[in-house]
Amino acid sequence: MARHRQIEFIGDSNTVGYGNLSTSRDCTWDQIRRSTNADVSYGALAARKLNADYQLNAISGLGMVRNYNGGSPDVTYRTFYDRALLNTPGDVWQNPGTWRPQLVVVNLGTNDFSTAVNPGEPWTPDTLAAAYRTAYGEFLQKLRARYGAATTFVAVGHGQFADHVQQVVKARADAGDNKVRYWYLDGSGLDFSGCHWHYSAHDDRLIADRLTSFVAGLPLRW
């Protein structure tokens, strides 16, 4: 039976649960596939704690404007967000009208900033940061148009992009959108023992606990 509460999680491999059941940080692609379990990712765990139905709309390796190590420069996460069939350009997922999340959690930026800009990429550190902030603001506006004024957005910041996310949230507030909240993902106690230094299942549990506590303090009407 469908729950009244609905949460959408938007992100990259950290949201996917990439290699979170691995017993080693060194993984082959086959080991990654076998040890990735989205059902014990922080989003899935948080949704269960909050008694909510959820969607994980996350793709490993993609960023808001730049992908991991500058790969596949002709696409970004935003290229695929609208699609139901990811490999079909122009495809658009048709909301049946039953998906109306009261909460959307966005965690994008690790791939944009975790690797240095390579020679030949069209970025400097400053232009990359500016493009990221602009694209993030536009993406939040797109989500606002999709889900309406009642939905609360949580913009997750950590590592090198935390300050940029804070600036985006402030800009939204200055523009009159008071339902965009910044959440700093506290990395203390995380072991990053999943494949390729991703979150482990232990880390996902810690993050879910911290996110659940933060969400519990939001004025959500659900």
CSV table of C-alpha atoms in Angstrom, one decimal:
chain,number,residue,atom,x,y,z
A,1,MET,CA,0.0,0.0,0.0
A,2,ALA,CA,1.3,3.4,-1.0
A,3,ARG,CA,2.4,5.6,1.9
A,4,HIS,CA,1.3,9.2,2.1
A,5,ARG,CA,4.9,10.4,2.7
A,6,GLN,CA,7.1,10.5,-0.3
A,7,ILE,CA,10.8,11.4,-0.7
A,8,GLU,CA,12.9,11.8,-3.8
A,9,PHE,CA,16.7,11.4,-3.6
A,10,ILE,CA,18.8,12.9,-6.4
A,11,GLY,CA,22.5,12.1,-6.6
A,12,ASP,CA,25.4,10.2,-7.8
A,13,SER,CA,27.2,7.0,-6.8
A,14,ASN,CA,27.1,8.0,-3.1
A,15,THR,CA,23.3,8.0,-3.4
A,16,VAL,CA,23.2,4.8,-5.5
A,17,GLY,CA,25.0,2.8,-2.7
A,18,TYR,CA,28.0,2.1,-5.0
A,19,GLY,CA,29.9,-0.9,-3.6
A,20,ASN,CA,28.6,-0.4,-0.1
A,21,LEU,CA,28.6,-4.1,0.7
A,22,SER,CA,32.2,-4.6,-0.5
A,23,THR,CA,34.8,-6.0,1.9
A,24,SER,CA,37.5,-4.2,0.0
A,25,ARG,CA,38.1,-0.8,-1.5
A,26,ASP,CA,39.7,-2.4,-4.5
A,27,CYS,CA,37.0,-3.7,-6.7
A,28,THR,CA,36.6,-5.0,-10.3
A,29,TRP,CA,33.5,-3.9,-12.2
A,30,ASP,CA,31.9,-7.3,-11.5
A,31,GLN,CA,32.6,-6.8,-7.8
A,32,ILE,CA,31.0,-3.4,-7.9
A,33,ARG,CA,27.9,-4.8,-9.5
A,34,ARG,CA,27.7,-7.6,-6.9
A,35,SER,CA,28.4,-5.4,-3.9
A,36,THR,CA,26.1,-2.4,-4.7
A,37,ASN,CA,22.9,-2.5,-2.8
A,38,ALA,CA,20.6,0.6,-3.2
A,39,ASP,CA,18.2,-1.0,-0.6
A,40,VAL,CA,20.7,-0.2,2.1
A,41,SER,CA,21.8,3.2,0.8
A,42,TYR,CA,21.4,6.1,3.1
A,43,GLY,CA,18.3,7.3,1.2
A,44,ALA,CA,16.5,4.0,1.4
A,45,LEU,CA,17.3,3.7,5.1
A,46,ALA,CA,16.2,7.2,5.8
A,47,ALA,CA,12.9,6.7,4.0
A,48,ARG,CA,12.2,3.6,6.0
A,49,LYS,CA,12.9,5.4,9.2
A,50,LEU,CA,10.5,8.2,8.2
A,51,ASN,CA,7.9,5.7,7.0
A,52,ALA,CA,8.0,7.2,3.5
A,53,ASP,CA,7.9,5.8,-0.1
A,54,TYR,CA,11.0,6.9,-2.0
A,55,GLN,CA,12.6,7.2,-5.4
A,56,LEU,CA,16.4,7.1,-5.9
A,57,ASN,CA,17.2,9.1,-9.1
A,58,ALA,CA,21.0,8.7,-9.0
A,59,ILE,CA,23.7,7.9,-11.6
A,60,SER,CA,27.3,7.1,-10.7
A,61,GLY,CA,30.0,9.3,-12.1
A,62,LEU,CA,27.8,12.2,-13.2
A,63,GLY,CA,27.8,15.7,-11.8
A,64,MET,CA,25.8,18.9,-12.1
A,65,VAL,CA,28.0,20.4,-14.8
A,66,ARG,CA,31.1,18.2,-14.8
A,67,ASN,CA,31.5,14.4,-14.5
A,68,TYR,CA,34.2,12.4,-12.7
A,69,ASN,CA,37.6,13.4,-14.0
A,70,GLY,CA,36.0,15.3,-16.8
A,71,GLY,CA,34.5,12.3,-18.5
A,72,SER,CA,31.7,12.3,-21.1
A,73,PRO,CA,31.7,16.1,-21.4
A,74,ASP,CA,28.7,16.1,-23.7
A,75,VAL,CA,26.3,15.0,-20.9
A,76,THR,CA,25.7,15.6,-17.1
A,77,TYR,CA,23.3,14.3,-14.6
A,78,ARG,CA,20.8,16.9,-15.7
A,79,THR,CA,20.8,15.4,-19.2
A,80,PHE,CA,19.1,12.3,-17.9
A,81,TYR,CA,17.0,13.5,-15.0
A,82,ASP,CA,13.8,13.8,-17.1
A,83,ARG,CA,14.0,10.4,-18.8
A,84,ALA,CA,12.4,7.1,-18.0
A,85,LEU,CA,14.6,5.4,-20.6
A,86,LEU,CA,18.1,6.7,-20.0
A,87,ASN,CA,19.5,5.7,-23.3
A,88,THR,CA,16.7,7.3,-25.3
A,89,PRO,CA,17.4,11.0,-26.0
A,90,GLY,CA,14.2,13.1,-25.8
A,91,ASP,CA,12.4,10.5,-23.7
A,92,VAL,CA,10.4,12.1,-20.8
A,93,TRP,CA,9.1,10.2,-17.7
A,94,GLN,CA,5.4,10.8,-17.4
A,95,ASN,CA,4.4,11.3,-13.8
A,96,PRO,CA,1.2,9.3,-13.3
A,97,GLY,CA,0.0,12.0,-10.8
A,98,THR,CA,0.7,9.8,-7.8
A,99,TRP,CA,4.2,11.0,-7.3
A,100,ARG,CA,4.1,14.2,-5.3
A,101,PRO,CA,7.1,14.2,-2.9
A,102,GLN,CA,6.9,16.4,0.1
A,103,LEU,CA,10.7,16.2,0.3
A,104,VAL,CA,13.4,16.2,-2.3
A,105,VAL,CA,17.0,15.6,-1.2
A,106,VAL,CA,19.7,16.7,-3.7
A,107,ASN,CA,23.3,15.5,-3.3
A,108,LEU,CA,25.3,16.4,-6.4
A,109,GLY,CA,28.7,17.9,-6.6
A,110,THR,CA,31.2,15.2,-5.7
A,111,ASN,CA,32.0,14.4,-9.3
A,112,ASP,CA,32.1,18.0,-10.3
A,113,PHE,CA,34.9,18.8,-7.8
A,114,SER,CA,36.6,15.6,-6.6
A,115,THR,CA,39.2,15.6,-9.4
A,116,ALA,CA,41.4,18.4,-10.7
A,117,VAL,CA,40.5,20.0,-14.0
A,118,ASN,CA,42.4,18.3,-16.8
A,119,PRO,CA,44.2,20.1,-19.6
A,120,GLY,CA,41.8,20.6,-22.5
A,121,GLU,CA,38.7,20.9,-20.3
A,122,PRO,CA,36.8,24.2,-20.7
A,123,TRP,CA,37.1,25.1,-17.0
A,124,THR,CA,39.2,26.9,-14.5
A,125,PRO,CA,38.4,26.3,-10.8
A,126,ASP,CA,36.5,29.6,-10.7
A,127,THR,CA,34.5,29.1,-13.9
A,128,LEU,CA,33.6,25.6,-12.8
A,129,ALA,CA,32.4,26.8,-9.5
A,130,ALA,CA,30.3,29.6,-11.0
A,131,ALA,CA,28.8,27.2,-13.6
A,132,TYR,CA,28.0,24.7,-10.9
A,133,ARG,CA,26.2,27.3,-8.8
A,134,THR,CA,24.2,28.6,-11.8
A,135,ALA,CA,23.2,25.1,-12.9
A,136,TYR,CA,22.3,24.1,-9.4
A,137,GLY,CA,20.0,27.1,-9.0
A,138,GLU,CA,18.3,26.4,-12.3
A,139,PHE,CA,17.9,22.7,-11.4
A,140,LEU,CA,16.2,23.7,-8.1
A,141,GLN,CA,13.9,26.0,-10.1
A,142,LYS,CA,13.0,23.2,-12.4
A,143,LEU,CA,12.2,21.0,-9.4
A,144,ARG,CA,10.1,23.8,-8.0
A,145,ALA,CA,8.1,24.1,-11.2
A,146,ARG,CA,7.6,20.3,-11.3
A,147,TYR,CA,6.5,19.8,-7.7
A,148,GLY,CA,5.1,23.1,-6.6
A,149,ALA,CA,5.5,25.4,-3.7
A,150,ALA,CA,4.7,22.9,-1.0
A,151,THR,CA,7.7,20.6,-1.5
A,152,THR,CA,10.8,21.1,0.7
A,153,PHE,CA,14.2,20.7,-0.9
A,154,VAL,CA,17.2,19.7,1.1
A,155,ALA,CA,20.5,20.6,-0.7
A,156,VAL,CA,23.4,18.5,0.7
A,157,GLY,CA,26.8,19.9,1.0
A,158,HIS,CA,30.1,18.3,1.9
A,159,GLY,CA,33.7,18.3,0.9
A,160,GLN,CA,34.9,20.8,-1.7
A,161,PHE,CA,31.4,21.9,-2.8
A,162,ALA,CA,29.8,22.6,0.6
A,163,ASP,CA,30.3,26.4,0.3
A,164,HIS,CA,28.9,26.5,-3.2
A,165,VAL,CA,25.7,24.7,-2.1
A,166,GLN,CA,25.3,27.1,0.8
A,167,GLN,CA,25.5,30.0,-1.7
A,168,VAL,CA,22.9,28.4,-3.9
A,169,VAL,CA,20.5,27.9,-1.0
A,170,LYS,CA,21.0,31.5,0.1
A,171,ALA,CA,20.3,32.7,-3.4
A,172,ARG,CA,17.0,30.8,-3.5
A,173,ALA,CA,16.1,32.3,-0.1
A,174,ASP,CA,16.9,35.8,-1.3
A,175,ALA,CA,14.6,35.1,-4.3
A,176,GLY,CA,11.8,34.2,-1.9
A,177,ASP,CA,11.9,30.5,-1.9
A,178,ASN,CA,12.0,29.6,1.8
A,179,LYS,CA,11.6,25.9,1.3
A,180,VAL,CA,15.2,25.1,0.3
A,181,ARG,CA,17.3,24.0,3.2
A,182,TYR,CA,21.0,23.4,3.4
A,183,TRP,CA,22.3,20.3,5.2
A,184,TYR,CA,25.9,19.7,5.8
A,185,LEU,CA,26.7,16.0,5.6
A,186,ASP,CA,28.9,15.4,8.6
A,187,GLY,CA,31.6,12.9,7.6
A,188,SER,CA,32.8,12.1,11.1
A,189,GLY,CA,32.9,8.4,11.9
A,190,LEU,CA,32.6,7.3,8.2
A,191,ASP,CA,35.1,4.7,7.1
A,192,PHE,CA,34.6,5.0,3.3
A,193,SER,CA,35.4,1.3,3.0
A,194,GLY,CA,33.0,0.7,0.1
A,195,CYS,CA,34.4,0.2,-3.4
A,196,HIS,CA,36.8,2.9,-4.4
A,197,TRP,CA,36.5,4.8,-1.1
A,198,HIS,CA,32.7,5.1,-1.3
A,199,TYR,CA,30.3,4.8,1.6
A,200,SER,CA,30.1,1.4,3.3
A,201,ALA,CA,26.8,0.0,4.6
A,202,HIS,CA,28.0,1.2,8.0
A,203,ASP,CA,28.5,4.7,6.6
A,204,ASP,CA,25.0,4.6,5.0
A,205,ARG,CA,23.5,3.8,8.4
A,206,LEU,CA,25.3,6.8,10.0
A,207,ILE,CA,24.3,9.2,7.3
A,208,ALA,CA,20.7,7.9,7.3
A,209,ASP,CA,20.5,8.5,11.1
A,210,ARG,CA,21.9,12.1,10.7
A,211,LEU,CA,19.7,12.9,7.8
A,212,THR,CA,16.6,11.6,9.6
A,213,SER,CA,17.3,13.7,12.6
A,214,PHE,CA,17.7,16.8,10.4
A,215,VAL,CA,14.5,16.1,8.5
A,216,ALA,CA,12.6,15.5,11.8
A,217,GLY,CA,13.3,19.2,12.6
A,218,LEU,CA,11.9,20.5,9.3
A,219,PRO,CA,8.4,22.0,9.2
A,220,LEU,CA,7.1,19.3,6.8
A,221,ARG,CA,3.3,18.9,6.5
A,222,TRP,CA,3.1,15.2,6.0
